[in-house]
XYZ file of C-alpha atoms in Angstrom:
781
model
C 53.964 39.594 88.829
C 56.026 38.242 85.931
C 57.193 41.745 84.997
C 58.355 42.413 88.557
C 60.259 39.136 88.675
C 62.002 39.878 85.369
C 62.885 43.387 86.544
C 64.308 41.984 89.785
C 66.311 39.396 87.828
C 67.680 42.125 85.560
C 68.735 44.216 88.564
C 70.491 41.219 90.107
C 72.226 40.445 86.803
C 73.319 44.061 86.431
C 74.669 44.112 89.992
C 76.582 40.867 89.484
C 78.041 42.142 86.205
C 79.184 45.401 87.780
C 80.752 43.514 90.689
C 82.526 41.175 88.246
C 83.857 44.126 86.254
C 85.045 45.760 89.474
C 86.868 42.599 90.523
C 88.465 42.302 87.078
C 89.590 45.931 87.207
C 91.203 45.637 90.631
C 92.796 42.333 89.644
C 94.217 43.813 86.426
C 95.681 46.745 88.360
C 97.378 44.364 90.792
C 98.684 42.186 87.960
C 100.309 45.134 86.157
C 101.793 46.730 89.312
C 103.335 43.416 90.433
C 105.014 42.969 87.005
C 107.232 46.017 87.589
C 110.727 44.828 88.599
C 113.268 47.142 90.232
C 116.613 46.857 92.015
C 117.522 43.363 91.023
C 114.147 41.717 90.349
C 112.253 43.080 93.379
C 108.560 43.971 92.840
C 107.930 46.810 95.380
C 104.913 48.215 93.557
C 102.965 44.988 94.081
C 103.397 45.214 97.853
C 102.548 48.932 97.742
C 99.461 48.206 95.640
C 98.114 45.648 98.131
C 98.701 48.028 101.048
C 97.105 50.935 99.198
C 93.993 48.919 98.260
C 93.498 47.949 101.902
C 94.014 51.531 103.058
C 91.597 52.966 100.459
C 88.839 50.466 101.191
C 88.931 48.925 97.725
C 88.635 45.312 96.604
C 91.966 44.288 98.119
C 91.469 40.549 97.700
C 91.013 40.873 93.914
C 94.080 43.097 93.701
C 96.113 40.629 95.810
C 95.160 37.724 93.551
C 95.999 39.757 90.465
C 99.321 40.835 92.003
C 100.259 37.217 92.764
C 99.472 36.191 89.179
C 101.371 39.170 87.811
C 104.447 38.432 89.907
C 104.445 34.807 88.707
C 104.395 35.947 85.052
C 107.864 37.496 85.303
C 109.761 34.468 86.630
C 110.090 32.322 89.779
C 113.555 30.823 89.347
C 115.561 32.742 91.995
C 113.042 32.641 94.846
C 112.369 36.378 94.809
C 108.895 35.781 93.374
C 107.952 33.758 96.457
C 109.510 36.468 98.649
C 107.348 39.176 97.030
C 104.224 37.007 97.172
C 104.861 36.271 100.839
C 105.309 39.984 101.579
C 102.002 40.816 99.866
C 100.182 38.063 101.745
C 101.678 39.198 105.066
C 100.464 42.758 104.432
C 96.941 41.487 103.762
C 96.875 39.278 106.867
C 98.526 41.898 109.090
C 95.938 44.535 108.182
C 93.116 42.064 108.804
C 94.478 41.508 112.330
C 94.851 45.242 112.937
C 91.203 45.812 111.985
C 90.114 43.568 114.841
C 91.873 45.814 117.369
C 91.219 49.397 118.474
C 94.456 50.669 116.952
C 93.906 53.768 114.824
C 94.289 52.847 111.162
C 96.498 55.487 109.517
C 98.630 55.646 106.355
C 101.768 55.586 108.516
C 100.624 52.349 110.116
C 100.124 50.770 106.684
C 103.569 51.921 105.563
C 105.053 50.275 108.646
C 103.183 47.025 107.997
C 104.390 46.941 104.374
C 108.027 47.562 105.323
C 107.954 45.008 108.166
C 106.273 42.385 105.943
C 108.823 42.990 103.203
C 111.681 42.777 105.699
C 110.305 39.523 107.095
C 110.069 37.983 103.634
C 113.603 39.140 102.846
C 114.935 37.605 106.045
C 113.029 34.358 105.409
C 114.765 33.987 102.024
C 117.999 33.627 103.967
C 120.241 35.908 101.939
C 123.255 37.327 103.825
C 124.750 39.231 100.890
C 125.128 42.949 101.664
C 124.203 43.910 98.109
C 120.877 42.100 98.378
C 120.019 44.001 101.569
C 120.986 47.324 99.987
C 118.698 46.571 97.051
C 115.955 45.606 99.522
C 116.367 48.948 101.346
C 115.869 50.763 98.027
C 112.867 48.559 97.218
C 111.358 49.127 100.690
C 111.837 52.872 100.202
C 109.837 52.766 96.983
C 107.135 50.760 98.741
C 106.937 53.231 101.625
C 106.609 56.199 99.259
C 104.094 54.630 96.912
C 101.649 53.236 99.522
C 100.046 56.630 100.363
C 100.331 57.733 96.722
C 98.512 54.666 95.384
C 95.983 54.854 98.271
C 94.923 58.354 97.243
C 94.695 57.388 93.566
C 92.717 54.181 94.238
C 90.352 56.012 96.590
C 89.644 58.652 93.922
C 88.939 55.887 91.386
C 86.616 54.172 93.857
C 84.756 57.484 94.417
C 84.613 58.345 90.732
C 80.818 58.599 90.776
C 80.609 61.007 93.712
C 83.655 63.266 93.388
C 83.338 66.301 91.100
C 86.806 67.768 91.468
C 90.351 66.475 91.890
C 93.111 68.507 93.520
C 96.566 68.920 92.038
C 97.976 66.411 94.534
C 95.296 63.881 93.590
C 96.080 64.309 89.893
C 99.758 63.683 90.645
C 98.876 60.471 92.489
C 96.703 59.389 89.562
C 99.581 60.066 87.152
C 101.983 57.971 89.238
C 99.454 55.120 89.362
C 99.099 55.344 85.574
C 102.875 55.269 85.238
C 103.003 52.102 87.373
C 100.374 50.459 85.151
C 102.329 51.459 82.047
C 105.519 50.021 83.532
C 103.762 46.778 84.303
C 102.426 46.494 80.786
C 105.773 47.018 79.080
C 106.845 43.874 77.262
C 103.275 42.750 76.558
C 102.421 42.851 72.852
C 99.489 41.968 70.617
C 101.032 41.510 67.187
C 102.743 44.826 66.297
C 100.817 46.725 69.003
C 102.084 47.351 72.549
C 99.047 48.212 74.743
C 101.126 49.798 77.510
C 102.803 52.246 75.146
C 99.496 53.077 73.460
C 98.023 53.828 76.896
C 101.039 55.966 77.776
C 100.732 58.021 74.571
C 96.981 58.430 75.160
C 97.633 59.781 78.660
C 100.140 62.335 77.368
C 97.803 63.491 74.575
C 94.815 63.683 76.909
C 96.647 65.631 79.614
C 98.016 68.153 77.106
C 94.575 68.557 75.516
C 92.768 69.043 78.843
C 95.284 70.913 81.013
C 97.717 72.585 78.639
C 101.440 72.507 77.937
C 102.700 72.485 81.539
C 100.635 69.503 82.649
C 101.195 67.699 79.339
C 104.977 68.088 79.568
C 105.045 66.974 83.220
C 102.940 63.891 82.443
C 105.209 63.038 79.525
C 108.304 63.209 81.740
C 106.740 61.049 84.496
C 105.530 58.378 82.069
C 108.782 58.614 80.108
C 110.703 57.899 83.308
C 108.478 54.870 83.937
C 109.104 53.551 80.426
C 112.838 54.206 80.665
C 113.114 52.190 83.894
C 111.894 49.027 82.187
C 113.616 49.421 78.828
C 117.148 48.187 78.320
C 118.090 49.621 74.907
C 120.305 52.586 74.039
C 117.290 54.880 73.493
C 116.394 54.710 77.214
C 117.930 58.129 78.172
C 115.938 60.012 75.520
C 112.463 58.675 76.235
C 111.722 61.150 79.066
C 112.705 64.163 76.984
C 110.855 62.877 73.938
C 107.552 62.298 75.758
C 107.956 65.563 77.670
C 108.348 67.453 74.375
C 105.351 65.628 72.888
C 103.205 66.577 75.906
C 104.194 70.266 75.624
C 103.401 70.328 71.897
C 100.016 68.671 72.528
C 99.160 71.364 75.058
C 100.260 74.159 72.734
C 98.058 72.816 69.900
C 94.939 72.054 71.937
C 93.115 75.029 70.392
C 93.196 73.074 67.111
C 91.102 70.309 68.661
C 91.852 66.638 69.002
C 93.136 66.145 65.413
C 95.661 68.940 65.981
C 96.788 67.384 69.281
C 97.253 63.921 67.750
C 99.138 65.329 64.761
C 101.296 67.432 67.098
C 102.269 64.337 69.099
C 103.376 62.453 65.959
C 105.282 65.452 64.562
C 107.005 66.115 67.890
C 108.150 62.501 67.970
C 109.525 62.867 64.429
C 111.379 66.085 65.327
C 112.915 64.485 68.408
C 114.005 61.519 66.273
C 115.848 63.723 63.793
C 117.586 65.714 66.531
C 118.609 62.774 68.713
C 119.040 59.883 66.287
C 119.819 61.660 63.065
C 117.970 58.825 61.366
C 114.470 57.837 60.317
C 114.108 55.293 63.150
C 111.678 56.956 65.504
C 112.249 56.796 69.265
C 108.589 56.015 69.961
C 107.120 53.340 67.690
C 105.083 54.936 64.910
C 102.445 52.200 64.890
C 101.702 52.800 68.591
C 101.650 56.591 68.096
C 99.208 56.315 65.197
C 97.000 53.865 67.089
C 96.953 56.128 70.141
C 96.073 59.107 67.899
C 93.145 57.263 66.308
C 91.801 56.119 69.689
C 92.253 59.661 71.062
C 90.046 61.087 68.305
C 87.419 58.338 68.755
C 86.972 58.867 72.505
C 83.498 60.412 73.111
C 83.547 64.136 73.791
C 81.612 63.745 77.053
C 84.512 61.707 78.504
C 86.837 64.685 78.088
C 84.105 66.938 79.443
C 83.867 64.843 82.604
C 87.626 64.883 83.091
C 87.693 68.657 82.551
C 85.010 69.008 85.236
C 87.205 67.003 87.607
C 90.181 69.254 86.933
C 88.432 72.598 86.597
C 89.564 75.602 88.575
C 88.050 79.017 88.832
C 88.905 81.174 85.882
C 89.796 84.553 87.368
C 89.131 87.586 85.218
C 92.266 89.435 84.159
C 93.184 92.616 85.979
C 92.630 94.654 82.825
C 89.132 93.274 82.354
C 88.249 93.876 85.992
C 89.491 97.433 85.754
C 87.407 98.036 82.627
C 84.281 96.648 84.282
C 84.930 98.622 87.448
C 85.610 101.820 85.514
C 82.423 101.404 83.503
C 80.381 100.740 86.657
C 81.854 103.790 88.417
C 81.129 105.991 85.428
C 77.522 104.798 85.162
C 76.928 105.190 88.892
C 78.366 108.719 88.816
C 76.094 109.686 85.953
C 73.014 108.213 87.624
C 73.868 109.878 90.942
C 74.178 113.240 89.194
C 70.901 112.729 87.330
C 69.041 111.834 90.527
C 70.585 114.810 92.334
C 69.246 117.141 89.614
C 65.834 115.500 89.859
C 65.860 115.964 93.653
C 66.754 119.651 93.221
C 63.873 120.025 90.766
C 61.362 118.660 93.299
C 62.816 120.325 96.385
C 63.363 123.651 94.597
C 59.692 124.241 93.750
C 58.077 127.031 95.823
C 55.838 126.014 98.707
C 52.154 126.821 98.441
C 52.122 128.974 101.615
C 50.281 132.328 101.634
C 47.780 132.857 98.806
C 49.149 134.323 95.595
C 47.710 137.473 94.055
C 45.972 135.515 91.336
C 44.246 133.254 93.879
C 42.888 136.264 95.795
C 41.669 137.946 92.595
C 39.973 134.774 91.384
C 38.157 134.387 94.712
C 37.013 138.029 94.633
C 35.678 137.666 91.085
C 33.810 134.496 92.030
C 32.036 136.268 94.935
C 31.384 139.432 92.865
C 29.676 137.452 90.079
C 27.294 135.862 92.579
C 26.291 138.906 94.661
C 27.560 142.235 93.340
C 26.975 142.394 89.555
C 23.728 144.420 89.771
C 24.414 146.136 93.134
C 24.190 149.967 93.222
C 27.296 150.177 95.421
C 29.388 147.887 93.206
C 31.653 150.678 92.055
C 32.368 151.785 95.650
C 33.441 148.290 96.801
C 35.208 147.031 93.681
C 36.742 150.200 92.269
C 37.110 153.040 94.741
C 37.846 150.805 97.792
C 39.400 147.905 95.803
C 42.499 147.712 98.015
C 40.395 147.419 101.183
C 38.252 144.691 99.595
C 41.402 142.829 98.460
C 42.913 143.074 101.956
C 39.692 141.670 103.479
C 39.738 138.582 101.213
C 43.486 138.084 101.689
C 43.116 138.209 105.471
C 40.296 135.659 105.440
C 42.310 133.313 103.188
C 45.422 133.594 105.346
C 43.440 132.928 108.519
C 42.126 129.693 106.901
C 38.615 130.836 107.716
C 36.601 127.958 106.339
C 33.674 127.929 108.793
C 30.427 129.717 108.002
C 31.221 133.442 108.025
C 29.438 135.823 110.353
C 28.997 139.580 110.208
C 31.684 139.983 112.866
C 34.284 138.356 110.582
C 34.043 141.274 108.108
C 35.509 144.738 108.499
C 33.051 147.109 110.253
C 32.688 149.416 107.254
C 31.910 146.560 104.864
C 29.360 145.021 107.210
C 27.595 148.384 107.719
C 27.562 149.442 104.065
C 26.710 146.158 102.273
C 23.116 146.019 101.051
C 23.256 142.207 100.438
C 25.159 141.117 103.503
C 23.577 137.657 103.928
C 24.129 136.751 100.260
C 27.704 138.070 100.497
C 28.437 135.957 103.598
C 27.064 132.793 101.920
C 29.034 133.394 98.694
C 32.254 134.150 100.576
C 31.818 131.065 102.817
C 31.397 128.782 99.777
C 34.352 130.354 97.964
C 36.654 130.104 100.993
C 35.670 126.488 101.647
C 36.512 125.608 98.044
C 39.830 127.450 98.363
C 40.722 125.656 101.600
C 39.902 122.266 100.073
C 42.110 122.998 97.072
C 44.849 124.203 99.407
C 44.617 121.014 101.487
C 45.121 118.862 98.390
C 47.943 121.114 97.253
C 49.579 120.728 100.667
C 49.435 116.935 100.300
C 50.992 117.227 96.858
C 53.744 119.439 98.314
C 54.406 116.885 101.061
C 54.577 114.063 98.529
C 56.905 116.168 96.402
C 59.214 116.783 99.359
C 59.250 113.090 100.288
C 60.040 112.123 96.691
C 62.733 114.789 96.451
C 64.349 113.643 99.683
C 64.230 110.018 98.526
C 65.873 110.922 95.230
C 68.487 112.886 97.134
C 69.113 109.910 99.429
C 69.424 107.481 96.508
C 71.816 109.901 94.807
C 73.988 110.019 97.930
C 73.913 106.227 98.221
C 75.021 105.836 94.592
C 77.870 108.257 95.259
C 78.901 106.117 98.259
C 78.741 102.977 96.109
C 81.022 104.682 93.603
C 83.588 105.239 96.355
C 83.202 101.653 97.584
C 83.828 100.297 94.077
C 87.145 102.127 93.986
C 88.388 100.378 97.138
C 91.247 97.995 96.177
C 89.966 94.428 95.755
C 92.382 91.499 95.617
C 91.129 88.299 93.951
C 92.991 85.126 94.861
C 92.813 82.291 92.322
C 94.764 79.896 94.550
C 92.318 80.467 97.383
C 89.375 79.927 95.052
C 90.866 76.622 93.954
C 91.414 75.613 97.587
C 87.761 76.453 98.319
C 86.618 74.288 95.413
C 88.664 71.381 96.706
C 87.432 71.780 100.301
C 83.796 72.013 99.195
C 84.223 68.875 97.109
C 85.613 67.042 100.128
C 82.550 68.221 102.075
C 80.245 66.780 99.405
C 79.032 70.181 98.134
C 78.774 70.621 94.365
C 80.084 74.121 93.635
C 79.021 75.800 90.408
C 80.947 79.041 90.807
C 83.127 80.698 93.422
C 84.781 84.081 93.759
C 87.027 84.954 96.723
C 88.452 88.406 97.286
C 89.856 90.607 100.025
C 88.322 94.040 100.604
C 90.133 96.144 103.199
C 91.966 92.970 104.272
C 88.678 91.159 105.018
C 87.644 88.060 103.090
C 84.458 88.002 101.057
C 83.336 84.890 99.159
C 80.492 84.688 96.654
C 79.623 81.078 95.962
C 76.968 79.222 93.969
C 76.331 75.578 94.782
C 73.724 72.844 94.406
C 70.768 73.620 96.672
C 69.805 71.405 99.592
C 66.072 71.761 98.930
C 65.372 74.631 101.303
C 66.490 72.781 104.451
C 69.226 75.306 105.230
C 71.647 72.494 106.111
C 74.142 73.567 103.456
C 74.895 76.965 105.019
C 76.676 75.569 108.066
C 78.743 73.126 105.989
C 79.829 75.838 103.576
C 80.681 78.263 106.402
C 82.805 75.631 108.172
C 84.581 74.705 104.944
C 85.352 78.349 104.128
C 86.578 78.939 107.676
C 88.975 75.990 107.326
C 90.401 77.278 104.054
C 90.639 80.971 104.966
C 91.659 80.395 108.598
C 89.076 82.984 109.670
C 85.538 82.484 110.987
C 83.076 83.086 108.138
C 79.341 83.756 108.234
C 76.602 83.911 105.619
C 75.597 87.505 104.807
C 72.730 86.511 102.480
C 69.345 86.375 104.144
C 66.693 83.797 103.328
C 66.842 80.756 101.080
C 67.179 81.302 97.339
C 67.901 77.690 96.495
C 64.853 77.320 94.256
C 66.513 79.200 91.400
C 67.086 76.281 89.043
C 68.337 74.218 91.973
C 71.273 76.572 92.626
C 71.862 78.378 95.909
C 73.792 81.663 95.679
C 75.271 82.967 98.920
C 77.680 85.643 100.075
C 79.979 84.883 102.988
C 82.035 87.444 104.882
C 84.443 87.299 107.790
C 82.570 87.050 111.055
C 82.926 90.070 113.302
C 84.511 89.992 116.743
C 81.074 89.847 118.337
C 77.695 88.344 117.563
C 74.189 88.998 118.857
C 71.551 86.549 120.028
C 68.119 88.166 120.092
C 64.610 87.406 121.246
C 61.342 89.241 121.879
C 57.998 88.868 123.605
C 54.743 90.860 123.201
C 51.422 91.111 124.988
C 48.432 93.194 123.800
C 46.553 95.508 126.122
C 43.917 93.728 128.183
C 40.744 93.498 126.134
C 42.581 93.799 122.774
C 43.446 90.998 120.380
C 46.217 92.818 118.484
C 49.328 94.341 120.024
C 49.929 97.915 118.853
C 53.728 97.533 119.147
C 55.924 96.331 116.268
C 59.576 95.276 116.235
C 62.245 93.862 113.924
C 65.711 92.296 114.086
C 68.035 92.380 111.089
C 71.651 91.504 110.274
C 72.908 94.239 107.946
C 75.325 93.729 105.067
C 77.925 96.079 106.579
C 78.359 93.867 109.645
C 76.014 95.818 111.929
C 72.965 94.418 113.682
C 69.651 96.294 113.856
C 67.044 96.148 116.625
C 63.927 98.306 116.107
C 60.850 98.848 118.252
C 57.873 101.133 117.569
C 54.841 101.886 119.731
C 51.791 103.136 117.831
C 49.489 105.654 119.519
C 46.736 103.950 121.471
C 46.201 100.229 121.056
C 44.629 97.703 118.747
C 44.687 97.377 114.974
C 45.149 101.072 114.139
C 48.132 101.439 116.488
C 49.637 98.257 115.016
C 49.359 99.721 111.505
C 51.209 102.907 112.486
C 53.996 101.099 114.346
C 54.341 98.444 111.638
C 54.707 101.128 108.971
C 57.451 102.836 110.987
C 59.382 99.615 111.682
C 59.143 98.373 108.082
C 60.404 101.666 106.664
C 63.295 101.866 109.129
C 64.328 98.272 108.419
C 64.129 98.432 104.626
C 65.748 101.873 104.278
C 68.531 100.885 106.674
C 69.174 97.766 104.625
C 69.328 99.914 101.480
C 72.078 101.988 103.108
C 70.155 105.252 103.578
C 71.352 107.743 106.183
C 69.670 107.802 109.581
C 68.554 111.432 109.181
C 66.892 110.703 105.846
C 65.155 107.618 107.264
C 63.683 109.565 110.179
C 62.558 112.471 107.970
C 60.922 110.097 105.508
C 59.106 108.065 108.160
C 57.936 111.239 109.876
C 56.541 112.777 106.662
C 54.822 109.582 105.579
C 53.119 109.214 108.951
C 52.037 112.856 108.729
C 50.611 112.275 105.264
C 48.798 109.096 106.412
C 47.095 110.645 109.426
C 47.405 114.416 109.115
C 49.022 114.651 112.553
C 46.226 112.782 114.338
C 48.126 109.498 114.670
C 51.779 109.019 115.564
C 54.343 106.430 116.649
C 57.490 106.241 118.740
C 60.711 104.758 117.352
C 63.411 103.020 119.393
C 66.296 102.128 117.122
C 69.525 100.389 118.158
C 72.355 99.591 115.716
C 75.115 97.366 117.129
C 78.514 97.591 115.432
C 79.727 94.020 115.894
C 83.278 94.791 114.786
C 83.782 97.744 117.158
C 81.530 96.413 119.930
C 79.523 99.610 120.079
C 75.791 100.337 120.154
C 74.223 103.485 118.704
C 70.713 104.199 119.951
C 68.264 106.598 118.302
C 65.219 107.318 120.426
C 62.152 109.251 119.288
C 59.770 109.576 122.248
C 60.627 105.978 123.162
C 60.672 104.298 126.564
C 64.076 103.891 128.265
C 66.542 101.255 127.103
C 68.464 99.251 129.692
C 71.938 97.754 129.373
C 72.583 94.837 131.731
C 76.254 94.135 132.493
C 76.754 91.551 135.186
C 74.500 92.568 138.057
C 74.428 96.292 137.161
C 71.761 97.967 135.039
C 72.221 101.251 133.155
C 69.173 103.230 132.039
C 69.318 105.152 128.742
C 66.555 107.610 127.906
C 66.046 110.697 125.775
C 62.982 112.882 125.329
C 61.556 113.787 121.896
C 58.144 114.156 120.286
C 56.904 111.071 118.401
C 57.007 110.675 114.625
C 53.993 111.871 112.656
C 53.202 114.809 114.920
C 55.308 117.749 113.651
C 57.039 118.656 110.382
C 60.500 118.421 111.942
C 61.763 115.541 114.086
C 64.507 115.902 116.687
C 65.674 112.455 117.839
C 68.096 111.662 120.630
C 71.412 109.964 119.772
C 73.330 107.885 122.334
C 76.441 105.696 121.826
C 77.520 103.030 124.291
C 80.478 100.627 124.361
C 79.463 96.977 124.730
C 81.335 93.999 126.121
C 80.758 90.263 125.608
C 77.946 89.159 127.877
C 76.140 92.516 127.864
C 72.407 92.556 127.215
C 70.604 95.410 125.436
C 66.974 95.485 126.655
C 64.445 97.606 124.749
C 60.793 97.863 125.751
C 57.630 99.806 125.058
C 56.213 102.246 127.611
C 53.516 99.752 128.579
C 56.200 97.625 130.249
C 58.039 100.457 132.005
C 54.885 102.275 133.153
C 53.579 99.053 134.631
C 56.050 99.164 137.552
C 58.105 102.378 137.095
C 61.670 102.951 135.856
C 63.499 102.400 139.165
C 61.557 99.237 139.917
C 62.327 98.070 136.373
C 66.068 98.467 136.993
C 65.852 96.413 140.157
C 63.683 93.810 138.430
C 66.113 93.357 135.527
C 69.140 93.100 137.819
C 67.443 90.518 140.036
C 65.668 88.562 137.306
C 68.232 88.305 134.518
C 71.561 88.176 136.389
C 72.995 84.659 135.953
C 69.716 83.541 134.383
C 70.094 80.659 131.948
C 67.931 80.677 128.836
C 67.465 82.282 125.479
C 66.767 86.014 125.072
C 63.202 85.133 124.054
C 62.644 83.215 127.266
C 64.101 86.129 129.234
C 61.811 88.633 127.482
C 58.790 86.468 128.262
C 59.867 86.269 131.890
C 60.146 90.077 132.154
C 56.616 90.581 130.801
C 55.272 87.847 133.067
C 56.824 89.469 136.151
C 55.635 92.987 135.217
C 52.135 91.631 134.658
C 52.231 89.897 138.028
C 53.344 93.042 139.835
C 50.697 95.196 138.121
C 47.775 93.047 139.224
C 47.520 90.713 136.228
C 46.114 93.384 133.886
C 48.019 94.981 130.977
C 47.089 98.685 130.988
C 48.887 99.145 127.663
C 50.565 97.052 124.962
C 53.749 95.394 126.243
C 56.809 94.440 124.176
C 60.342 93.531 125.305
C 63.372 93.049 123.008
C 66.610 91.543 124.325
C 69.905 91.330 122.460
C 72.763 89.443 124.146
C 76.262 90.193 122.837
C 78.811 87.366 122.810
C 82.060 86.275 121.198
C 81.220 83.699 118.496
C 84.479 81.752 118.787
C 84.000 81.365 122.519
C 80.336 80.392 122.321
């Protein structure tokens, strides 16, 4: 109990300390901003700071108190201090009143409040001098500009723990806020040290070290301008150029590390002194430069690492490197395609084991002769004088695949009449032929396997050749777009590890790696919406499944969404008396933008039929995803089914590929039941006759192409559904049942099966499966 109490007390103490530090930080920022005087002792940055803190949701009260104290530190004699304090207080009170109303709180509203409050304070001071009002107009202009700038910077500081990336605009706002702080700190000194100048030099060194010469020079000019505005000596015009030069030198020397950057800053200051002054009196105090350099080298490395993470952008590969990688990949793919093509020729070029070869016939004859004819008196007549006739007899029996027990009638009449050991001869020949037929059966299986392997190698070779052509398509990488994606994802709260955006044939493709959501799938929609906002095109995820368990990183590929999309659903019912449906089906979004719907009906019903249909559907789906040609897929599935069952088992294939970009459906039907296309209240039947797969060596499918429109439904079904009520009745049923029917495609498919079952007496004479794909426009859905 005591341990828990101490832990609770420690947590409370830690919370209080962090809150105190936060209040001190906001108060210090207000104090420094309010110390900046412009246009005749006005303090516009104090008013802007109060407005920005309110707009950003920060600790505005602490900043207001700090701003009041800061304004009092620079004099109260002429009444302008009270005017500025009144303006800041009016902004705070005015925003508090606005928050109690339903008025939309926008940056423009805050700008208006700040200007009105400042104008009211100016009017209350009672000055009628035109010059004073002109200076107030300039001061109010600065306030109006800096309110949204400071609001962005203060909001980024407040979100420092959650944001992982800052945009270029946000960095600019941060730089202007830093410049305001530097301006406010000018004039404050601790012995020979001036903290504001040390901070300014640190910012220039750090920016050059992190972001390079361009950013370092720009930061130096901005901070130099801020310092010049509050200095009144004759060196004022040269400060901007001096700090700008120092920032550029720091960026140029960043490869030398932090010591090189610090030394570069000091040397650049010395060079500028000699050129401008012609004396040894440096423009920027040496003691502050040295102090800033020492602090810069003592800052922990992880601090710079964190800042680099906030400012990182994608690092696009150079065109030369990409071309080298692409050229190497094309060369390797070409070589592998050629190698596989030669391997395919080697397998497909081997002779088929058709009719028996001369050696096989001779070996069979010798085997029979050794068993029955070695000591026969008529051996010479059969095996020497009439050798050709004996050879022809064996050849004929082998060609006829005569593997049953031989009878006297199977032999030539002369042989049967002359043979003295006919029964022994028939037994020996029967055994020899049965052995030959068994060997031939195994050889035939080997030949089939060889052909399947050869065709697969040929298909892979063709696919590699196609990939080679695809790699040579012009690809345009866009670094600016990648940076915009990083910024948008950061705003959406998604931690991006890597992003690559390119255009292929004028269509966007984005490969992105980001922190996984734990398998919930919630990140996909957020990423897709963010990409769509940046690219101004609807994007969809082309990567199937969740791979977010790979070290907590999810890697996805997004492509431009096609003009159409498909919503699919299915329903199945096994034959009455069976527990397993013999039909199998699959839906699949393909990488090329097409959508696949596949249905297979295995012969018969039950477990065995399900195995045949499942094998067909799985092969079609996986080979289609691998990019194989349709002809090769059908040949391969047909041969594998033949090898599995020897022609005794077979399966139908109904295969529909929907081109979502062109709005066109290609249907391949192999002994499948009709497909129906429902458009409005009209139904079109599509059918084509062909023998099922696994029955013959060659397969002759039917090919049909149909144009689709948004709202069309593609309805595929097994013959158990159609045969239940007939094709014409099915057309009428679909038109009456599905026209204007609300519900998902799955619910519709279930309703079709339910109605067919009702009309057929409540008994399923065969397996029933219905697939429905509804085409729609995604942007209109």
